[in-house]
Every structure is written in C-alpha cells, then in structure tokens.
Tab-separated table of C-alpha atoms in Angstrom:
chain	number	residue	atom	x	y	z
A	1	MET	CA	12.310	5.326	29.666
A	2	GLN	CA	9.788	6.175	26.949
A	3	VAL	CA	10.803	9.113	24.785
A	4	ASN	CA	8.269	10.987	22.708
A	5	ILE	CA	9.348	12.956	19.675
A	6	ASN	CA	7.410	15.607	17.605
A	7	VAL	CA	7.734	14.660	13.797
A	8	SER	CA	7.074	17.537	11.431
A	9	ALA	CA	3.721	17.353	9.602
A	10	ASN	CA	5.510	17.912	6.307
A	11	ILE	CA	7.695	14.775	6.863
A	12	LEU	CA	4.756	12.782	7.895
A	13	ASP	CA	2.726	13.893	4.747
A	14	TRP	CA	5.794	13.141	2.540
A	15	VAL	CA	5.945	9.706	4.052
A	16	MET	CA	2.378	8.952	3.597
A	17	LYS	CA	2.573	9.867	-0.170
A	18	ARG	CA	5.484	7.580	-0.821
A	19	VAL	CA	4.331	4.621	0.985
A	20	SER	CA	1.853	2.130	-0.515
A	21	PRO	CA	-1.154	1.526	1.574
A	22	SER	CA	-0.561	-2.139	1.445
A	23	VAL	CA	2.685	-1.654	3.322
A	24	LEU	CA	1.085	-0.477	6.490
A	25	SER	CA	-1.686	-2.142	8.533
A	26	SER	CA	-4.829	-0.070	9.109
A	27	LYS	CA	-3.734	0.519	12.578
A	28	GLN	CA	-0.411	1.798	11.499
A	29	GLY	CA	-2.075	4.024	8.830
A	30	GLU	CA	-4.414	5.547	11.533
A	31	LEU	CA	-1.421	6.086	13.830
A	32	LEU	CA	0.350	8.229	11.160
A	33	TYR	CA	-2.725	10.333	10.594
A	34	ALA	CA	-2.917	10.876	14.485
A	35	TRP	CA	0.703	11.986	14.515
A	36	LYS	CA	0.255	14.365	11.457
A	37	GLU	CA	-2.892	15.941	13.024
A	38	GLY	CA	-1.233	16.319	16.436
A	39	ARG	CA	-3.616	14.021	18.322
A	40	LYS	CA	-0.729	11.842	19.390
A	41	VAL	CA	2.970	12.241	19.682
A	42	PRO	CA	5.059	9.248	18.597
A	43	THR	CA	7.830	7.576	20.597
A	44	TYR	CA	11.202	6.821	19.343
A	45	ASN	CA	10.509	3.045	19.176
A	46	GLN	CA	7.348	3.726	17.157
A	47	ILE	CA	9.165	5.798	14.756
A	48	GLU	CA	11.816	3.219	14.274
A	49	LYS	CA	9.124	0.566	13.656
A	50	ILE	CA	7.520	2.624	11.026
A	51	SER	CA	10.972	3.261	9.565
A	52	LYS	CA	11.645	-0.383	9.152
A	53	ILE	CA	8.347	-1.219	7.707
A	54	THR	CA	8.318	1.381	5.195
A	55	GLY	CA	12.060	1.287	4.274
A	56	ILE	CA	12.366	5.118	4.866
A	57	PRO	CA	15.569	5.896	6.538
A	58	LEU	CA	15.286	6.632	10.319
A	59	GLY	CA	17.025	10.086	10.019
A	60	TYR	CA	14.352	11.361	7.669
A	61	PHE	CA	11.807	11.435	10.344
A	62	PHE	CA	13.809	13.904	12.296
A	63	LEU	CA	14.124	16.463	9.503
A	64	GLU	CA	11.957	19.627	9.297
A	65	LYS	CA	11.555	19.460	5.506
A	66	PRO	CA	11.250	16.366	3.181
A	67	PRO	CA	14.455	15.302	1.566
A	68	VAL	CA	15.056	15.939	-1.965
A	69	GLU	CA	15.936	12.624	-3.596
A	70	ASP	CA	17.196	11.984	-7.065
A	71	SER	CA	14.448	10.143	-8.762
A	72	SER	CA	15.575	11.314	-12.327
A	73	PHE	CA	15.969	7.635	-13.207
A	74	VAL	CA	12.206	7.422	-13.716
A	75	GLU	CA	12.601	9.531	-16.830
A	76	TYR	CA	13.910	6.375	-18.521
A	77	ARG	CA	10.733	4.503	-17.952
A	78	THR	CA	9.286	2.619	-20.872
A	79	VAL	CA	5.699	3.863	-20.709
A	80	ASP	CA	4.621	7.346	-19.201
A	81	SER	CA	2.877	6.699	-16.000
A	82	LYS	CA	1.841	9.237	-13.283
A	83	GLU	CA	2.296	6.500	-10.746
A	84	LEU	CA	6.081	6.687	-11.443
A	85	ASP	CA	6.206	10.456	-10.918
A	86	GLN	CA	6.482	9.262	-7.136
A	87	PRO	CA	8.596	6.045	-7.315
A	88	SER	CA	8.079	3.673	-4.407
A	89	ARG	CA	10.402	3.359	-1.630
A	90	ASN	CA	10.952	-0.358	-2.804
A	91	LEU	CA	12.011	0.643	-6.326
A	92	MET	CA	14.271	3.502	-5.026
A	93	ASP	CA	16.007	1.377	-2.427
A	94	THR	CA	16.498	-1.499	-5.065
A	95	LEU	CA	17.866	0.959	-7.401
A	96	HIS	CA	20.474	2.376	-4.719
A	97	ASP	CA	21.430	-1.098	-3.805
A	98	MET	CA	22.164	-1.998	-7.544
A	99	GLU	CA	24.172	1.284	-7.933
A	100	PHE	CA	26.161	0.189	-4.918
A	101	VAL	CA	26.855	-3.228	-6.638
A	102	GLN	CA	27.753	-1.553	-9.866
A	103	GLU	CA	30.092	0.977	-8.309
A	104	TRP	CA	31.882	-1.891	-6.389
A	105	ILE	CA	32.380	-4.009	-9.634
A	106	ARG	CA	33.560	-1.033	-11.670
A	107	ASN	CA	36.171	-0.222	-9.003
A	108	GLU	CA	37.266	-3.860	-8.802
A	109	LEU	CA	37.593	-4.121	-12.599
A	110	GLN	CA	39.623	-0.845	-12.678
A	111	VAL	CA	41.960	-2.134	-9.995
A	112	THR	CA	42.441	-5.494	-11.961
A	113	GLY	CA	43.063	-3.609	-15.278
A	114	CYS	CA	39.961	-4.746	-17.134
A	115	ASP	CA	39.204	-2.986	-20.494
A	116	ASP	CA	35.814	-1.312	-21.298
A	117	LEU	CA	33.234	-3.599	-22.971
A	118	SER	CA	33.285	-3.212	-26.707
A	119	PHE	CA	29.487	-3.696	-27.254
A	120	VAL	CA	28.186	-0.985	-24.815
A	121	GLY	CA	26.684	1.969	-26.570
A	122	VAL	CA	27.933	1.094	-29.955
A	123	VAL	CA	24.533	0.444	-31.747
A	124	LYS	CA	22.989	3.550	-33.205
A	125	LYS	CA	19.215	4.332	-32.938
A	126	THR	CA	19.061	4.216	-36.669
A	127	VAL	CA	19.724	0.462	-36.748
A	128	GLN	CA	17.390	-1.935	-38.485
A	129	THR	CA	15.844	-4.618	-36.437
A	130	LYS	CA	17.473	-7.530	-38.321
A	131	ASP	CA	20.849	-6.035	-38.341
A	132	PHE	CA	20.556	-5.447	-34.474
A	133	ALA	CA	19.474	-8.982	-33.999
A	134	THR	CA	22.434	-10.173	-36.063
A	135	PHE	CA	24.794	-8.247	-33.855
A	136	VAL	CA	23.307	-9.646	-30.592
A	137	ARG	CA	23.468	-13.047	-31.712
A	138	LYS	CA	27.089	-12.546	-32.622
A	139	CYS	CA	27.720	-11.116	-29.251
A	140	LEU	CA	26.028	-13.991	-27.419
A	141	GLN	CA	27.342	-16.516	-29.871
A	142	ILE	CA	23.840	-18.136	-30.475
A	143	GLU	CA	22.161	-19.318	-33.637
A	144	ILE	CA	18.943	-18.103	-35.106
A	145	ASN	CA	17.046	-21.024	-33.715
A	146	TRP	CA	18.856	-21.232	-30.234
A	147	TYR	CA	15.495	-21.805	-28.519
A	148	GLU	CA	15.222	-25.179	-29.901
A	149	SER	CA	17.765	-26.552	-27.518
A	150	CYS	CA	15.654	-25.351	-24.538
A	151	LYS	CA	12.713	-27.171	-22.896
A	152	SER	CA	10.762	-24.087	-21.468
A	153	GLY	CA	10.887	-20.457	-20.999
A	154	GLU	CA	12.494	-20.963	-17.670
A	155	GLU	CA	15.385	-22.825	-19.300
A	156	SER	CA	15.510	-20.147	-22.200
A	157	PHE	CA	15.822	-17.483	-19.502
A	158	LYS	CA	18.664	-19.186	-17.607
A	159	LEU	CA	20.580	-19.881	-20.822
A	160	LEU	CA	20.440	-16.409	-22.018
A	161	ARG	CA	21.122	-14.905	-18.520
A	162	ASN	CA	24.218	-16.965	-18.388
A	163	TYR	CA	25.360	-15.844	-21.897
A	164	ILE	CA	24.840	-12.144	-21.111
A	165	SER	CA	26.590	-12.562	-17.886
A	166	ASP	CA	29.497	-14.343	-19.488
A	167	LEU	CA	29.727	-11.380	-21.882
A	168	GLY	CA	30.414	-9.025	-19.050
A	169	VAL	CA	26.860	-7.696	-18.019
A	170	VAL	CA	25.870	-8.174	-14.293
A	171	VAL	CA	22.404	-9.654	-14.232
A	172	MET	CA	20.877	-9.512	-10.898
A	173	MET	CA	17.299	-10.625	-9.950
A	174	SER	CA	15.035	-10.398	-6.939
A	175	GLY	CA	11.380	-10.132	-5.980
A	176	ILE	CA	11.994	-8.354	-2.738
A	177	VAL	CA	14.051	-5.292	-1.407
A	178	GLY	CA	17.331	-6.698	-0.130
A	179	SER	CA	16.586	-9.708	2.152
A	180	ASN	CA	13.282	-8.124	3.471
A	181	THR	CA	10.471	-10.581	2.454
A	182	HIS	CA	7.872	-8.059	3.447
A	183	ARG	CA	8.989	-5.713	0.903
A	184	ALA	CA	7.869	-7.302	-2.414
A	185	LEU	CA	8.648	-5.571	-5.615
A	186	ASP	CA	5.601	-4.808	-7.827
A	187	THR	CA	5.670	-5.731	-11.384
A	188	ASN	CA	2.924	-3.120	-12.169
A	189	GLU	CA	5.705	-0.588	-11.204
A	190	PHE	CA	8.560	-2.103	-12.914
A	191	ARG	CA	9.728	-5.402	-14.592
A	192	ALA	CA	13.346	-4.678	-14.994
A	193	PHE	CA	15.899	-1.841	-15.286
A	194	ALA	CA	19.312	-1.366	-16.839
A	195	LEU	CA	22.252	0.864	-15.580
A	196	VAL	CA	24.678	1.514	-18.584
A	197	ASP	CA	28.454	1.464	-17.763
A	198	LYS	CA	31.398	0.837	-20.012
A	199	LYS	CA	33.031	-1.561	-17.561
A	200	ALA	CA	30.168	-2.887	-15.404
A	201	PRO	CA	26.637	-2.614	-17.144
A	202	LEU	CA	23.997	-3.985	-14.889
A	203	ILE	CA	20.529	-5.605	-15.681
A	204	PHE	CA	17.996	-6.089	-12.679
A	205	ILE	CA	14.998	-8.420	-13.249
A	206	ASN	CA	12.002	-8.330	-10.911
A	207	ALA	CA	11.653	-11.852	-9.924
A	208	ASN	CA	8.024	-11.510	-9.382
A	209	ASP	CA	7.479	-11.568	-13.131
A	210	SER	CA	6.842	-14.775	-15.154
A	211	PHE	CA	9.667	-16.563	-16.724
A	212	SER	CA	8.257	-15.435	-20.074
A	213	GLY	CA	8.197	-11.895	-18.826
A	214	LYS	CA	11.732	-12.123	-17.476
A	215	LEU	CA	12.961	-13.389	-20.784
A	216	PHE	CA	11.692	-10.579	-22.779
A	217	SER	CA	12.852	-8.055	-20.189
A	218	LEU	CA	16.351	-9.457	-20.219
A	219	LEU	CA	16.669	-9.049	-23.872
A	220	HIS	CA	14.934	-5.574	-23.907
A	221	GLU	CA	17.519	-4.383	-21.302
A	222	PHE	CA	20.394	-5.854	-23.109
A	223	ALA	CA	19.338	-3.885	-26.130
A	224	HIS	CA	19.460	-0.696	-23.973
A	225	ILE	CA	22.848	-1.478	-22.906
A	226	CYS	CA	23.918	-1.928	-26.554
A	227	LEU	CA	22.411	1.390	-27.346
A	228	GLY	CA	23.989	2.937	-24.267
A	229	GLU	CA	20.882	4.305	-22.553
A	230	ASN	CA	19.543	3.537	-19.153
A	231	SER	CA	16.177	1.875	-18.907
A	232	LEU	CA	13.202	1.320	-16.364
A	233	PHE	CA	10.993	-1.289	-18.086
A	234	ASN	CA	7.487	-0.840	-16.772
A	235	ASP	CA	5.322	-1.935	-19.888
A	236	ARG	CA	2.554	-4.141	-18.371
A	237	TYR	CA	0.725	-5.254	-21.605
A	238	GLY	CA	3.105	-4.294	-24.432
A	239	SER	CA	1.488	-0.877	-24.958
A	240	ILE	CA	1.371	0.559	-28.304
A	241	GLU	CA	0.809	4.120	-27.347
A	242	LYS	CA	3.181	6.390	-25.292
A	243	VAL	CA	6.212	4.371	-26.131
A	244	SER	CA	9.372	6.208	-27.405
A	245	ALA	CA	11.211	5.463	-30.518
A	246	THR	CA	14.139	3.846	-28.371
A	247	GLU	CA	11.661	1.425	-26.646
A	248	LYS	CA	10.262	0.360	-29.894
A	249	ILE	CA	13.701	-0.512	-31.077
A	250	CYS	CA	14.502	-2.507	-28.005
A	251	ASN	CA	11.068	-4.326	-27.982
A	252	ALA	CA	11.641	-5.278	-31.630
A	253	LEU	CA	15.027	-6.694	-30.977
A	254	ALA	CA	13.749	-8.747	-28.033
A	255	ALA	CA	10.868	-10.129	-30.283
A	256	GLU	CA	13.182	-10.812	-33.032
A	257	ILE	CA	15.760	-12.866	-30.975
A	258	LEU	CA	12.907	-14.690	-29.207
A	259	VAL	CA	10.686	-15.081	-32.353
A	260	PRO	CA	12.549	-14.519	-35.716
A	261	GLU	CA	10.151	-13.052	-38.000
A	262	HIS	CA	10.624	-15.300	-41.138
A	263	ILE	CA	10.412	-18.406	-38.984
A	264	PHE	CA	7.275	-17.011	-37.358
A	265	LEU	CA	5.607	-16.452	-40.609
A	266	GLU	CA	6.369	-20.019	-41.765
A	267	LYS	CA	5.112	-21.463	-38.524
A	268	TRP	CA	1.889	-19.324	-38.329
A	269	LYS	CA	0.825	-20.067	-42.049
A	270	LYS	CA	1.164	-23.833	-41.298
A	271	GLN	CA	-0.631	-23.796	-38.013
A	272	ILE	CA	-3.460	-21.346	-38.962
A	273	ARG	CA	-4.681	-23.875	-41.477
A	274	GLU	CA	-5.624	-26.223	-38.841
A	275	LYS	CA	-6.395	-24.247	-35.757
A	276	ASP	CA	-7.920	-20.963	-34.708
A	277	GLU	CA	-5.949	-17.859	-33.685
A	278	GLU	CA	-5.791	-18.572	-29.902
A	279	ALA	CA	-4.723	-22.267	-30.459
A	280	THR	CA	-2.058	-21.137	-32.966
A	281	ILE	CA	-0.641	-18.552	-30.595
A	282	ARG	CA	-0.365	-21.354	-27.879
A	283	GLU	CA	1.187	-23.632	-30.158
A	284	LEU	CA	3.812	-21.252	-31.331
A	285	ALA	CA	4.556	-20.008	-27.790
A	286	LYS	CA	5.560	-23.627	-26.964
A	287	TYR	CA	7.605	-23.919	-29.940
A	288	PHE	CA	9.558	-20.759	-29.447
A	289	LYS	CA	9.699	-21.274	-25.663
A	290	CYS	CA	8.263	-17.737	-24.940
A	291	GLY	CA	5.031	-16.104	-23.720
A	292	TYR	CA	1.776	-15.810	-25.464
A	293	THR	CA	2.148	-11.959	-25.429
A	294	VAL	CA	5.246	-12.039	-27.728
A	295	ILE	CA	3.469	-14.430	-30.229
A	296	ALA	CA	0.298	-12.247	-30.093
A	297	ARG	CA	2.203	-8.973	-30.809
A	298	ARG	CA	4.024	-10.798	-33.671
A	299	ALA	CA	0.492	-11.682	-35.092
A	300	TYR	CA	-0.749	-8.075	-34.475
A	301	ASP	CA	2.238	-6.589	-36.244
A	302	GLN	CA	1.554	-8.858	-39.245
A	303	LYS	CA	-2.040	-7.862	-39.185
A	304	PHE	CA	-3.087	-11.494	-38.501
A	305	ILE	CA	-5.167	-10.242	-35.414
A	306	ASP	CA	-6.549	-6.788	-34.447
A	307	PHE	CA	-5.430	-4.715	-31.488
A	308	GLN	CA	-8.278	-5.584	-29.246
A	309	SER	CA	-7.403	-9.375	-29.721
A	310	TYR	CA	-3.847	-8.672	-28.919
A	311	GLN	CA	-4.606	-6.830	-25.752
A	312	ASP	CA	-6.885	-9.620	-24.644
A	313	PHE	CA	-4.169	-12.286	-25.189
A	314	ALA	CA	-1.786	-10.144	-23.202
A	315	ARG	CA	-4.320	-9.642	-20.234
A	316	LYS	CA	-5.116	-13.498	-20.325
A	317	ALA	CA	-1.305	-14.275	-20.176
A	318	VAL	CA	-1.031	-11.982	-17.113
A	319	GLN	CA	-4.032	-13.443	-15.396
A	320	GLN	CA	-3.061	-16.961	-15.987
A	321	TYR	CA	0.441	-16.293	-14.594
A	322	LEU	CA	-1.224	-14.548	-11.418
A	323	GLU	CA	-3.580	-17.509	-10.883
A	324	LYS	CA	-0.775	-20.067	-11.331
A	325	LYS	CA	1.270	-18.124	-8.911
A	326	GLN	CA	-1.358	-17.957	-6.300
A	327	SER	CA	-2.175	-21.640	-6.473
A	328	GLY	CA	1.641	-22.491	-6.070
A	329	THR	CA	2.991	-24.041	-2.985
A	330	GLY	CA	5.430	-21.013	-2.399
A	331	GLY	CA	8.452	-21.360	-0.179
A	332	GLY	CA	11.415	-23.118	-1.806
A	333	ASP	CA	15.077	-23.536	-0.694
A	334	TYR	CA	16.408	-20.398	0.718
A	335	TYR	CA	19.872	-20.807	-0.852
A	336	ASN	CA	18.424	-21.702	-4.325
A	337	THR	CA	16.526	-18.394	-4.187
A	338	ALA	CA	19.501	-16.580	-2.950
A	339	ALA	CA	21.782	-17.996	-5.701
A	340	SER	CA	19.187	-17.029	-8.323
A	341	ARG	CA	19.404	-13.407	-7.096
A	342	VAL	CA	23.260	-12.922	-7.567
A	343	ASP	CA	25.021	-12.771	-10.806
A	344	ARG	CA	27.427	-15.748	-10.950
A	345	ARG	CA	30.298	-13.800	-12.459
A	346	PHE	CA	30.023	-10.997	-9.982
A	347	PHE	CA	29.909	-13.425	-6.986
A	348	ASP	CA	33.192	-15.135	-8.426
A	349	LEU	CA	34.752	-11.637	-8.617
A	350	LEU	CA	33.534	-10.745	-5.103
A	351	LEU	CA	34.959	-14.096	-3.520
A	352	GLY	CA	38.367	-13.420	-5.216
A	353	SER	CA	38.565	-9.892	-3.734
A	354	VAL	CA	37.637	-10.936	-0.393
A	355	SER	CA	40.179	-13.737	-0.317
A	356	GLU	CA	42.941	-11.279	-1.566
A	357	GLY	CA	42.006	-8.621	0.945
A	358	ARG	CA	40.762	-6.007	-1.304
A	359	THR	CA	37.054	-6.258	-0.017
A	360	LEU	CA	35.954	-6.434	3.605
A	361	TYR	CA	33.673	-9.266	4.578
A	362	SER	CA	31.234	-6.576	5.934
A	363	ASP	CA	31.179	-5.005	2.556
A	364	ALA	CA	30.548	-8.534	0.883
A	365	PHE	CA	27.644	-9.089	3.154
A	366	ARG	CA	25.989	-5.875	2.246
A	367	LEU	CA	26.565	-6.510	-1.575
A	368	THR	CA	24.967	-9.894	-1.272
A	369	ASN	CA	22.337	-9.095	1.423
A	370	THR	CA	23.860	-11.960	3.629
A	371	ASN	CA	25.571	-12.290	6.987
A	372	ARG	CA	28.702	-14.231	8.042
A	373	SER	CA	26.740	-17.710	8.145
A	374	THR	CA	24.602	-17.150	4.975
A	375	PHE	CA	27.361	-15.787	2.856
A	376	SER	CA	29.509	-18.908	3.504
A	377	ASN	CA	26.603	-21.205	2.674
A	378	LEU	CA	25.689	-19.113	-0.399
A	379	ALA	CA	29.402	-19.496	-1.563
A	380	GLU	CA	29.099	-23.272	-1.434
A	381	LYS	CA	25.785	-23.085	-3.365
A	382	MET	CA	27.019	-20.787	-6.160
A	383	ARG	CA	29.965	-23.230	-6.674
A	384	GLY	CA	27.426	-25.700	-7.819
A	385	VAL	CA	25.614	-23.229	-10.305
A	386	GLY	CA	26.594	-23.757	-13.703
C-alpha cells in the first residue's frame, strides 16, 4: 500500500540549501521543488530514497522545523569561506564518523590505562618555525633530510603517516563518506581536519587530494595537534590573505619539514644558474619529493618570484593533478583502498578489543565501515600492511 506523507516546506527548503546540486539528478531536484510548492505529495519510499542519496537522516524529513546541528567546527577553517557557513552533508557526516572513532579510541585507551600524549598542545604560538621543526623532527625521530630516502611524494606520505601514527595520532583517510561511493568528498570544501585530544588526537585526510597535497595536509594538521587546536584545512591554493596567525605557523612548519629553508636556498641558487624559474621549481620538487606549490611558496617567500607567478604555479599544479586523475584507469583493489582508509594502530587496537570481548562486532563494523565478511578480509589485509 502506497503511503503519502506531507513534508514541511521549511524542512524541504533546509534540505535543498544543504545538498549540492550535483548530488541529485535533475528529475530528483524537480521533485523536491514540486513537494515544496505543494504540487505533489511524496510517498514514504520516495522520502527514504532522497534520504539515502543526500545523507540527511530520514527522521529529519518528519520534523516541522529544521534541526539545529552543531556546525561550530567550521570556525576552525583555514581560510574564510562563505561556502563553509553551510558545511555540506558529506563533511558533517564524515566529521561525526571520526568523532565516533575518536570517542571509541579514547574510551579504549582509558580502559587499558594509557597515559596522555606528551606532545599534544605543548607548543606555544610564539614558537619560531625552526624551533618548531626541530621539535617535530625529534618527535617523529627523523633527520632534516629524511625525504632523501623516499622515491616519491606518495612514499613520503606513507612514511610520515606511519611515523605520526606510531606516535599515537590516529590518521584516517578517505575520499567518500563511509562506504558510499556516490558521496565523494570535495577537496574544494576541505583537504583535511584535525580533532585534538590528549589521548586520541585524530587527523582525517581527504583522499581525493594529490599525494603532495596529502603530505602537506598531514604535517599541517600534526602542527595543529602540537599547538592543541582543532583544524579544518580548506586552503585551495595556499592563500596569503584571510589566513590566521595560527595557520601561518602550521603552514610554515609543514614547509620547513618538507623543504628545509637553508637546503632550499642552496639548491635554488645552484639550479637557477642553469634553468628558468619553472624548470627550477620542478627540479626541486623532484628532489624534495613534494608538490610544486610548496617549492613555489618557498620561492615567493624568498622574493625569487612574484605573487602572481606563485598563484600561477599553484593553479597549474592543481590542474595537472585533476587532468592526471581524470585520465587514470580508476578502480583498484577494494581491500587495498579499504586498508589505506584505516589507521593501522587503531585497527590493531580494535582487533584486540574485539577478541577480548570489550567491543561488539557490530560496533567494529560501524567503526570501519565494513560488514562481517569485509571486516575479516580487511583484517587479513591489514596484517600485511607495514
């Protein structure tokens, strides 16, 4: 039997403002307008379908007034953006998922008697960049030229991710909401975020970014954890304006770890004698195993290039990545992708808790966006991840 249900026009208006037009087909968008204007009355099945597509909880559609959601986290965004005054459903749901993961880890560590992490929130905002970099290298136990052991930006990212995870920071990564491949995360909205906690600090990386972008975001967010301040990193081209003092500190730290200033100056002076600016930037990006944007920013800070040139290099880097991504074959092994999303140390902790009866399998499935079958296979895959 078909059941028609009237949905409040206020609710429908709220839904339409929070859902990206790209999420809905033109037919579905027209249907929402018809409901709002009272030309059609939705069935329960239609509402349920829209709920699944948009990620908006089904129960919200039956309210008279829009719910008041806590979106205060957007106050921590790197760059002021009117777009983020209304964060997307995808961002909010991802944030809630990571808060659930963090809460579970915190509780588990308290049960097992783990101490607070000594590096969380201990760095003052008056810190000098080189002193901050020395502190971070000591925490991660890396040398100043650590990147020389890596063959690519991808390898550099994996190396630092493991070091940061081993230190006690949970590093999660995904390009979609949960396991829903139809809900891609937008790098224009955010590249990463950090949730500070004394026992279970968490970094989430948007997997739709380039490896060079992920690498910078990882260090930027780790800097926030050391400063003890949450972060929503949404800087698209390394903006100069509308960036807070804290963000400048975190950007400077990430740049100094990736491209130590004195080594950069030495290499630039040598390369620029034989090559033009663009060729020099590309050559140094290969040497430091990082993105063109980081090198271009270093060059701009040293007044080797002007601001317009810096912006041009940053935009080129984004465009080249997008073109490369579009020309890729896509797909890939499901379990390789699933394993890359989950922090290795967190997964080990979860397996131990499940085996000892402290965590139900149903909760483990929710924490990892898996089911009974895929969880077991993921466990096998993770045992082979070093």
